[in-house]
CSV table of C-alpha atoms in Angstrom, one decimal:
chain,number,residue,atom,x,y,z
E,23,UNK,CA,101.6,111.4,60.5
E,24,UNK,CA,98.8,112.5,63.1
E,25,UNK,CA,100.1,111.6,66.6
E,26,UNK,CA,98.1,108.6,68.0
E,27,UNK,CA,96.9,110.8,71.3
E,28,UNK,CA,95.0,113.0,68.9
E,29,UNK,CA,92.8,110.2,68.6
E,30,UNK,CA,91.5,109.8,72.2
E,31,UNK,CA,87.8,110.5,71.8
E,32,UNK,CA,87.7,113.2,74.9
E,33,UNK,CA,83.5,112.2,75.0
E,34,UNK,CA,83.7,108.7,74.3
E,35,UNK,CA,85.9,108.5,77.1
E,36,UNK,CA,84.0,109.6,79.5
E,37,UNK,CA,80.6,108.3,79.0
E,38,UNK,CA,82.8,104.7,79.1
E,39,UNK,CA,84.3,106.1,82.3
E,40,UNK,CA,80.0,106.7,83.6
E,41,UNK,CA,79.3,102.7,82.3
E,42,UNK,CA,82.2,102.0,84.6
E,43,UNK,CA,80.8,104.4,87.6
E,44,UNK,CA,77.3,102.5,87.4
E,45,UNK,CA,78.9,99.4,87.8
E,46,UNK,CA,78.6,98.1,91.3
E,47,UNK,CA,81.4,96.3,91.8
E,48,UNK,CA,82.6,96.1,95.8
E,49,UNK,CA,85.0,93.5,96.6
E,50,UNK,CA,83.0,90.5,98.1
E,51,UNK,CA,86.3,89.4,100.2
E,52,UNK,CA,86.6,93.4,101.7
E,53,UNK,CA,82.5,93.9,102.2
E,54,UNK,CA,80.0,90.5,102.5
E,55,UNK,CA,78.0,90.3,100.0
E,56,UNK,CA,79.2,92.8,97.7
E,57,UNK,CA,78.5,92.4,94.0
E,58,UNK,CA,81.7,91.5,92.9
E,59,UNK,CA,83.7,91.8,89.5
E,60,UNK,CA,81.6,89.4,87.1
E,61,UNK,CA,79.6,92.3,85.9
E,62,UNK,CA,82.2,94.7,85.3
E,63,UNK,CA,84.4,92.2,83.6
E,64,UNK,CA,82.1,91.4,81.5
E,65,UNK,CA,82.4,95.2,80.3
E,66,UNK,CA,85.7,95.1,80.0
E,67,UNK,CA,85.8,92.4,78.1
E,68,UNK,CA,83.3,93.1,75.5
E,69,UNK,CA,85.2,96.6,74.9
E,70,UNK,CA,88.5,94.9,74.1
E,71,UNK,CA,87.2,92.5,72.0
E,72,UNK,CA,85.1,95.3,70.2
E,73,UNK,CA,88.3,96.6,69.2
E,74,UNK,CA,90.1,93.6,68.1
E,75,UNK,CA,92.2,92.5,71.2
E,76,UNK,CA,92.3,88.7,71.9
E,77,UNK,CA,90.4,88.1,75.2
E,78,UNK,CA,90.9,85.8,77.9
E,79,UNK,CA,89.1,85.3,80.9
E,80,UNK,CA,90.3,83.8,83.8
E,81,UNK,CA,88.4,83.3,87.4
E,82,UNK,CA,90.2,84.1,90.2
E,83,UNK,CA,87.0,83.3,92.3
E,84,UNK,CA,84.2,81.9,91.7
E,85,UNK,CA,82.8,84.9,89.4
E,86,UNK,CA,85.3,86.7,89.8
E,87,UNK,CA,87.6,87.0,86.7
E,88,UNK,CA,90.5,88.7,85.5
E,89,UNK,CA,90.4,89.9,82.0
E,90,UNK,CA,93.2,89.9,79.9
E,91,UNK,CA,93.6,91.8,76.3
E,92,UNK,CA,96.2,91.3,74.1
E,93,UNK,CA,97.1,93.4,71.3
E,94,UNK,CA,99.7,91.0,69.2
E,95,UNK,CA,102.8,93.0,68.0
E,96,UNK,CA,104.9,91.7,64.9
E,97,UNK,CA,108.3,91.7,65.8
E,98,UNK,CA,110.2,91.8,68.6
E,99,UNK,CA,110.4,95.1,70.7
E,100,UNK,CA,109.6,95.4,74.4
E,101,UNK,CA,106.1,93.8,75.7
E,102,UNK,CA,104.0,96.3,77.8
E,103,UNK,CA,101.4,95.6,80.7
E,104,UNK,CA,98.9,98.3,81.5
E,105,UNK,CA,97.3,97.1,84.9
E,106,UNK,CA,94.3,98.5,86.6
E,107,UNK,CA,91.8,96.6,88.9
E,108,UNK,CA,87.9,96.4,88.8
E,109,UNK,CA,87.1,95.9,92.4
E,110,UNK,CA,86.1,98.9,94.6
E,111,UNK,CA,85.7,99.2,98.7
E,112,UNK,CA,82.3,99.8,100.0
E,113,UNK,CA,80.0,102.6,99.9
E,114,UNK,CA,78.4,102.9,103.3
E,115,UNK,CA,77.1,106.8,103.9
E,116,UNK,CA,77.4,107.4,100.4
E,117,UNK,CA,74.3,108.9,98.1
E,118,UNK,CA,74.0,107.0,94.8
E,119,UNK,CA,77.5,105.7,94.9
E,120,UNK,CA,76.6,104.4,91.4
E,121,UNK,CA,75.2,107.1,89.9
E,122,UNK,CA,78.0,109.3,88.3
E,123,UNK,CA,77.4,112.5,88.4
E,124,UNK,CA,79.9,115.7,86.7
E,125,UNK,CA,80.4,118.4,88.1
E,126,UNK,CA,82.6,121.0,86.3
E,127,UNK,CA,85.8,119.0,86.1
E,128,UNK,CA,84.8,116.3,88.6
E,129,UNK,CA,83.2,113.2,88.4
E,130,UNK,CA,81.7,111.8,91.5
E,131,UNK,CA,80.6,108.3,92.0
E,132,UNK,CA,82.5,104.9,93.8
E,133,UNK,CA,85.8,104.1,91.9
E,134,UNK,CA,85.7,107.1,89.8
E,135,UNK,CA,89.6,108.0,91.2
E,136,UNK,CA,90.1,104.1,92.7
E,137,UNK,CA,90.2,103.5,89.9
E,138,UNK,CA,88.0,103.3,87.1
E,139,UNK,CA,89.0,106.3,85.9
E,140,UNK,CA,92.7,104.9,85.3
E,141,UNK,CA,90.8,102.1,83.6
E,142,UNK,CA,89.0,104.6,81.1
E,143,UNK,CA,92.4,106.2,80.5
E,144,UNK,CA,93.4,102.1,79.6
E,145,UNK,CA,90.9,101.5,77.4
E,146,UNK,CA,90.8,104.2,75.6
E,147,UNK,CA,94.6,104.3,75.3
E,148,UNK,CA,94.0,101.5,73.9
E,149,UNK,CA,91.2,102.1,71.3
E,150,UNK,CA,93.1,104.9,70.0
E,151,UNK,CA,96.1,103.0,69.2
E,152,UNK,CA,93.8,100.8,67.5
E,153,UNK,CA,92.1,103.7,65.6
E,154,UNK,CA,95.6,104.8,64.2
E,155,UNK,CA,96.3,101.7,62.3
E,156,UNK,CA,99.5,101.7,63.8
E,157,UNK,CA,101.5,98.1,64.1
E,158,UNK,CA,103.1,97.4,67.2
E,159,UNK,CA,106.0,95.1,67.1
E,160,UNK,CA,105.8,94.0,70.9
E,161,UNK,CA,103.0,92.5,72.4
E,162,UNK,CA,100.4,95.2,74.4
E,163,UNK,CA,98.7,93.2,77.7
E,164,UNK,CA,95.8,94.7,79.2
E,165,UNK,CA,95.3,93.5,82.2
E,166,UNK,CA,91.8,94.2,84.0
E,167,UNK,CA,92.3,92.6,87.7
E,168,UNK,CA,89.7,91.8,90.7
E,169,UNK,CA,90.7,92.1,94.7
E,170,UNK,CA,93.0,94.7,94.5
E,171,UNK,CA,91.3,96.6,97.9
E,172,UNK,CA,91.8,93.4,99.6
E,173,UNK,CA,94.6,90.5,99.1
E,174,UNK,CA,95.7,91.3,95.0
E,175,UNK,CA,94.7,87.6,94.5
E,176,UNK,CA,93.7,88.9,91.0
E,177,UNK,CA,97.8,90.4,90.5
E,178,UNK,CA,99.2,88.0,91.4
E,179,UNK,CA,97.7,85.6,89.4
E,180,UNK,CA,98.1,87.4,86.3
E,181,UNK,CA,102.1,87.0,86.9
E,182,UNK,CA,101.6,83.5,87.2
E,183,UNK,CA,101.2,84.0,83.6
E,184,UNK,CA,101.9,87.0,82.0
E,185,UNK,CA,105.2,88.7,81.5
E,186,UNK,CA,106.3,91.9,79.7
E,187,UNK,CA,109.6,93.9,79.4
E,188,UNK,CA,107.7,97.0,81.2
E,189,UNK,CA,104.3,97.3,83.2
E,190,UNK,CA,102.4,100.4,84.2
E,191,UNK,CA,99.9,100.4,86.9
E,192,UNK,CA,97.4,103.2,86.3
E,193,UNK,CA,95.9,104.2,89.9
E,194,UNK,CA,95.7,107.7,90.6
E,195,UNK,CA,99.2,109.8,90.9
E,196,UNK,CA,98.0,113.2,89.2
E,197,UNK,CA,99.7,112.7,86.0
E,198,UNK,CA,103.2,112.2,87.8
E,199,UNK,CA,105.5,109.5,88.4
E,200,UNK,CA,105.1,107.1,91.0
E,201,UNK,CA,108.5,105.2,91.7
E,202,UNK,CA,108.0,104.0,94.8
E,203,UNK,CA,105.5,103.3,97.7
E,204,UNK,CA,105.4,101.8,101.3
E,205,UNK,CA,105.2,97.9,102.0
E,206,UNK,CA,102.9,97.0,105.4
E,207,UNK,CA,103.1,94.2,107.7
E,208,UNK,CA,100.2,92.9,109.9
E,209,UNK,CA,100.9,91.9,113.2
E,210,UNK,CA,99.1,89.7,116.4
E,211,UNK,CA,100.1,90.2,119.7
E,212,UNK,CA,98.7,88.2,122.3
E,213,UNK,CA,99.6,88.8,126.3
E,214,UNK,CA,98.7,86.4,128.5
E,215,UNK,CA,97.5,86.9,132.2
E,216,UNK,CA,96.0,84.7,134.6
E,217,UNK,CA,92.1,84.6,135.3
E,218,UNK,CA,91.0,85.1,138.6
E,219,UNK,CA,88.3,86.9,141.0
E,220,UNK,CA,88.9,90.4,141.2
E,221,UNK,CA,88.6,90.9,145.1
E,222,UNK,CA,91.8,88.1,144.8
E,223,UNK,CA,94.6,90.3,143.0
E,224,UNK,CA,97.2,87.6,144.5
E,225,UNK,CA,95.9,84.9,142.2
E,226,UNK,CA,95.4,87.0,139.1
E,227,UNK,CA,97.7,88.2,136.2
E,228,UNK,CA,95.9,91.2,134.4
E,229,UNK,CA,97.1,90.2,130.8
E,230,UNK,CA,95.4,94.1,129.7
E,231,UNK,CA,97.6,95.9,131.8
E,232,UNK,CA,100.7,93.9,130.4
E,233,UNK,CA,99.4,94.8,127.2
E,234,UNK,CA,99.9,98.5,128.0
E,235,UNK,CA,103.4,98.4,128.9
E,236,UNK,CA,103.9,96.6,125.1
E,237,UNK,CA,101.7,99.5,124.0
E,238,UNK,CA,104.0,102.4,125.8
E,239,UNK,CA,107.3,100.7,124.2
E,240,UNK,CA,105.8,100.5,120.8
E,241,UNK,CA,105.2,104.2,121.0
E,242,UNK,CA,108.4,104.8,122.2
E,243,UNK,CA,109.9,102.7,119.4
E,244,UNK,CA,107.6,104.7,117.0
E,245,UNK,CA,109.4,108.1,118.0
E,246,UNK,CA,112.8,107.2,118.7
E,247,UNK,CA,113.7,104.6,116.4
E,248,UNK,CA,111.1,104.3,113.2
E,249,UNK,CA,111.1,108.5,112.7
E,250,UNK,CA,115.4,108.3,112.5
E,251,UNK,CA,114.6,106.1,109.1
E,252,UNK,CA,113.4,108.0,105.9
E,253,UNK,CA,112.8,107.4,102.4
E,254,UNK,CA,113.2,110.8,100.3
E,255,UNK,CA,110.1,110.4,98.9
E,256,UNK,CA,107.9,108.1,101.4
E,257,UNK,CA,109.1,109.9,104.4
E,258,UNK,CA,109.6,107.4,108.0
E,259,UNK,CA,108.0,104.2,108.2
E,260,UNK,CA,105.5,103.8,111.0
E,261,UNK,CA,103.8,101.8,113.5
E,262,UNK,CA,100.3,101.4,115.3
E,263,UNK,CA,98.0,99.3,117.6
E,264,UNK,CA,94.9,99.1,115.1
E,265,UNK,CA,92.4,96.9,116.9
E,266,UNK,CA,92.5,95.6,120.7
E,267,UNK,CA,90.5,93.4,122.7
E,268,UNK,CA,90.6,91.5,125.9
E,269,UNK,CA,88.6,90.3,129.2
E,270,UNK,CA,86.1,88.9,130.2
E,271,UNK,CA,83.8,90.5,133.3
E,272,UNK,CA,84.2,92.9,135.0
E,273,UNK,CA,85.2,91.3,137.9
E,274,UNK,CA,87.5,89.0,136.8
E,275,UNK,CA,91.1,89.4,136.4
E,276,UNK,CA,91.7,89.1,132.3
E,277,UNK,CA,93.6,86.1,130.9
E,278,UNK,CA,94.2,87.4,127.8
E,279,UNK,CA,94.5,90.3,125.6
E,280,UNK,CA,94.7,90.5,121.5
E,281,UNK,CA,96.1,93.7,119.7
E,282,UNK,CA,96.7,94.0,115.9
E,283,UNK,CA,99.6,95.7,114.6
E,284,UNK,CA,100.0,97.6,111.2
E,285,UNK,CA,103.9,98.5,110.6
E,286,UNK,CA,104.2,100.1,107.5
E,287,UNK,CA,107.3,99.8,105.6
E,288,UNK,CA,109.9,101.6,103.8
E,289,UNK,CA,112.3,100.0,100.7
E,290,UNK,CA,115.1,98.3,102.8
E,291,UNK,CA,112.7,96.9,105.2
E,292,UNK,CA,111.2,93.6,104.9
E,293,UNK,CA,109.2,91.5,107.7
E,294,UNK,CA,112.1,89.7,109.0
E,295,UNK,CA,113.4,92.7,110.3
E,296,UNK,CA,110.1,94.2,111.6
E,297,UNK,CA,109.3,90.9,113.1
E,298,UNK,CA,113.0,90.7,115.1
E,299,UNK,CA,112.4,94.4,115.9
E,300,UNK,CA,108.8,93.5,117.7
E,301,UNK,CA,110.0,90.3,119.4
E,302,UNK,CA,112.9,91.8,120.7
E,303,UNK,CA,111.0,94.6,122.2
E,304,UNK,CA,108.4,91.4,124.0
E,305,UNK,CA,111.7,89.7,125.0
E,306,UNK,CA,112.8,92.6,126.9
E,307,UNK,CA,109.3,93.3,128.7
E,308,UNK,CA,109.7,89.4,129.2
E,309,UNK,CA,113.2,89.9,131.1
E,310,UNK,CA,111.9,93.2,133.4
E,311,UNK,CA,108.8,91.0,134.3
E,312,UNK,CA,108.3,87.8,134.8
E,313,UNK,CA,104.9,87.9,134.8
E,314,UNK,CA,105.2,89.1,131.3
E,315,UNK,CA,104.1,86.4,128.5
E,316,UNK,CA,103.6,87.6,125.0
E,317,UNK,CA,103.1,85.5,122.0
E,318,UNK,CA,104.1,87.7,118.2
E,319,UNK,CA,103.0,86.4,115.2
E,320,UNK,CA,102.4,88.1,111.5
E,321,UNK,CA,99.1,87.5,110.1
E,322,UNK,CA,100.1,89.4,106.3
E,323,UNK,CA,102.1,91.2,104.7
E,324,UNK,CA,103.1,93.2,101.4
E,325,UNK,CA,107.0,94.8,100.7
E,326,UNK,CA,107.7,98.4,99.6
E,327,UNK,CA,107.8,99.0,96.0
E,328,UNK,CA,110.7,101.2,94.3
E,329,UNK,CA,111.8,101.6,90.7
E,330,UNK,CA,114.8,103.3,89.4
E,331,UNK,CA,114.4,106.6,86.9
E,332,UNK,CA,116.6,105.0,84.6
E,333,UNK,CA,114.5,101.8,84.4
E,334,UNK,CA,113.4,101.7,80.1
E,335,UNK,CA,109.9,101.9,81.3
E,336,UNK,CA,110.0,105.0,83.8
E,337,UNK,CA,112.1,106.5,80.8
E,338,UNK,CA,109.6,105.9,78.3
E,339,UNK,CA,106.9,107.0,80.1
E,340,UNK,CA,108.6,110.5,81.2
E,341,UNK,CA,108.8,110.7,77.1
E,342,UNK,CA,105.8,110.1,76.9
E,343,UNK,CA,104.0,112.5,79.3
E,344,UNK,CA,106.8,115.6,77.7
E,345,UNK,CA,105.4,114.9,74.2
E,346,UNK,CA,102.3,114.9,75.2
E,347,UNK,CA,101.9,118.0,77.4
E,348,UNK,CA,105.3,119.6,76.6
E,349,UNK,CA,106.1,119.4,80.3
E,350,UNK,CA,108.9,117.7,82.2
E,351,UNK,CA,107.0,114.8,84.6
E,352,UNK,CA,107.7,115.1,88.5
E,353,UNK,CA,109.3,111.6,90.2
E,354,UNK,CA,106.7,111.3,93.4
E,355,UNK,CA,106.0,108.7,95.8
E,356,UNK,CA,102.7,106.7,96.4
E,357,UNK,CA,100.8,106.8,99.7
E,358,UNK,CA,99.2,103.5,99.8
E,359,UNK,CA,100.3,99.9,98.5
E,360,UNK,CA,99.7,99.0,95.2
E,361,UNK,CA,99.8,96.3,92.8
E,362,UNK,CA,103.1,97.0,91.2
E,363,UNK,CA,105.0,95.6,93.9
E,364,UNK,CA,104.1,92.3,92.9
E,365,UNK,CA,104.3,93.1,88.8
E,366,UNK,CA,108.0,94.4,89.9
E,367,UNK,CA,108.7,91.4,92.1
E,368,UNK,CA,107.9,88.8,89.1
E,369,UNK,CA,110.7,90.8,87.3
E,370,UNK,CA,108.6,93.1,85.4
E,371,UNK,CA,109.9,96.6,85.8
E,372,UNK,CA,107.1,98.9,87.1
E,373,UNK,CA,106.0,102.4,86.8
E,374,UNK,CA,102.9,103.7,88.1
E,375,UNK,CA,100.7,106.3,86.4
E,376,UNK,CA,97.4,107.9,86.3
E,377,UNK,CA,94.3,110.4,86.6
E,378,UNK,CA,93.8,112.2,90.2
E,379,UNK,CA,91.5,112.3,92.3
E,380,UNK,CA,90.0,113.1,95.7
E,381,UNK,CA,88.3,111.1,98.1
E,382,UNK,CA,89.6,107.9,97.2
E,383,UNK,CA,87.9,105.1,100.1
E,384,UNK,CA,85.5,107.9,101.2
E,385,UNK,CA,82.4,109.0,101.3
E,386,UNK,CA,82.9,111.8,98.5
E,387,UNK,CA,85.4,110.5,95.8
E,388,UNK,CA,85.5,112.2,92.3
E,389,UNK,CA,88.1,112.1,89.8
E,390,UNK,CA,89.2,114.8,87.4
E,391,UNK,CA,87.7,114.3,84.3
E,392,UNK,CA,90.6,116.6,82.2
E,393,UNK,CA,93.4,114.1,83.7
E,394,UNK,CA,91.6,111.2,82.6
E,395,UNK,CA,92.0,112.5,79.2
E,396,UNK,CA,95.2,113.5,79.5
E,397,UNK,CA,96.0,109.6,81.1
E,398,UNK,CA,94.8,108.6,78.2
E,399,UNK,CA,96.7,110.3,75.4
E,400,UNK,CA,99.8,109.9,77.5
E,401,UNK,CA,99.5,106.0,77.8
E,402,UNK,CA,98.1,105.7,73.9
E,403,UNK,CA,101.4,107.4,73.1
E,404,UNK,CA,103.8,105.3,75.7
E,405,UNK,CA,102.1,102.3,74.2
E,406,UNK,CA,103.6,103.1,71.0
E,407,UNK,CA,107.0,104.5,71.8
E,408,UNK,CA,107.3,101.4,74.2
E,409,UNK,CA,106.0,98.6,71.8
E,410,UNK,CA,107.8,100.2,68.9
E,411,UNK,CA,111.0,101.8,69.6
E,412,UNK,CA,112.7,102.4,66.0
E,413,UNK,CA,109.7,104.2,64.9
């Protein structure tokens, strides 16, 4: 029998990947006024049910849907997700973000790498499962998800009703394996001085200065304390002051002062321990000064994904990628957050998987049009080993 990747449609592909590109579809929660996901789920949705999927639509936000295909298997084997989301960040400074444009074996345009062209590699995964006549005996879920770039709302509403044996989230890893990837925590810290002329330093508190000293032991914590931890393949979390403000004239002794803290996070941490670690450092300052009053509170948060090898579905997929390119797949870590954090944390285990790029949140992003093909075949043969493992 033909193998099922053989019938990824290299062309077809990418001209779906280009109706993808030309999609505007900026996150309206990340960028005001953005066009939102309507549009492109609406593309989404007509491809799946072009190929026979059963289709649900469900709005997150107003006009804002996740799409959900589901390819209906006939027995009993292992249910699969294959996750990718629809929103992109904006495209300030970029020329004819939604015009995709090839260039040798690079396709330029917003969201080609984050990550419509993982979405292609879906799609067509999909279709060419589809094309083979071949009967799955678990269920397939595709899973097309808004507000990725900016609170997963669309993710995590999908677990509230979905579930599988296995998921794959397709963002960009460069045809490898990504097993694990850091967690973040937002933080607010908030000194507080007291307001006064500033020809009277006796009656004032400067809360900015007190600030400073928070900001010198938070450095200090960064190098002595977060660079001892490691993960072998995320490296040392980390730690720092992202936005600060404070005052109020010139001549007046500030009152208070507001910094925002981003402490990325490694698996093992969680934000009980980097909220302790923060508060103790304040409660210190607090007991060398006096004068020192800090308030510490977290404003969001996401935890650290990681996935054993030996998990069915990072097995599977390692299968997968060998028969497909007769190579042996490479077990990498992620930079960024993702959604599989929360597909793993509903009890789905994860793997995550897809087409590289360059660029990704910048003002020059392209993807590489061979590895979308390559996603492709790869996932259309995982869905098949996965969803039916006696054959």
């Amino acid at each position: 029998m033909t193998a099922v990747f053989s019938r990824v449609d290299g062309h077809d592909l990418v001209l779906t990947l280009k109706e993808l590109v030309k999609i505007d579809s900026v996150n309206p929660s990340l960028v005001p006024g953005g066009a939102g996901e309507a549009e492109i789920g609406a593309f989404v949705a007509d491809f799946l049910d072009g190929i026979g999927l059963d289709v649900e639509l469900c709005e997150v936000e107003k006009d804002r849907p996740n799409v959900v295909g589901v390819l209906r298997g006939k027995g009993s084997a292992p249910s699969l997700i294959l996750n990718g989301h629809v929103d992109t960040v904006g495209v300030e400074g970029m020329v004819d973000p939604f015009d995709p444009r090839i260039d040798g074996n690079r396709l330029y345009g917003r969201g080609s790498a984050d990550m419509k062209g993982g979405l292609a590699s879906i799609l067509h995964a999909v279709k060419a499962v589809v094309d083979s006549d071949v009967e799955l005996s678990g269920d397939l879920i595709v899973a097309s998800v808004v507000d990725e770039e900016y609170a997963s709302l669309g993710t995590e509403r999908l677990m509230d009703s979905f579930s599988a044996d296995g998921a794959v989230v397709c963002e960009g890893t460069g045809l490898e394996i990504a097993i694990a990837h850091k967690g973040f925590v937002w933080l607010e810290v908030e000194t507080h001085g007291k307001a006064a002329h500033g020809s009277r330093p006796e009656e004032g508190i400067d809360a900015i200065a007190k600030m400073g000293r928070l900001l010198v032991e938070l450095d200090d914590f960064g190098v002595k304390t977060l660079s001892g931890r490691s993960h072998r393949l995320l490296g040392s979390p980390s730690l720092h002051a992202s936005i600060i403000s404070g005052g109020r004239e010139l001549s007046t002794y500030p009152d208070l002062c507001r910094l925002k803290l981003e402490r990325r996070t490694i698996p093992g941490e969680d934000v009980a321990l980097v909220h302790s670690e923060i508060l103790s450092i304040l409660e210190r300052l607090s007991e060398a000064d006096s004068k020192f009053k800090a308030e510490l509170r977290t404003i969001f948060s996401r935890g650290p994904f990681n996935v054993s090898i030996e998990e069915m579905i990072v097995r599977s997929l390692g299968r997968a990628i060998h028969k497909v390119t007769g190579r042996e797949p490479k077990y990498i870590g992620s930079y960024g957050w993702l959604d599989s954090e929360i597909i793993q944390n509903a009890g789905v285990p994860t793997a995550i998987f897809g087409p590289g790029g360059v660029g990704m949140h910048s003002t020059n992003e392209y993807v590489y049009v061979d590895q979308v093909v390559e996603a492709a075949m790869v996932l259309s043969q995982l869905i098949v080993d996965f969803c039916c493992p006696s054959d």
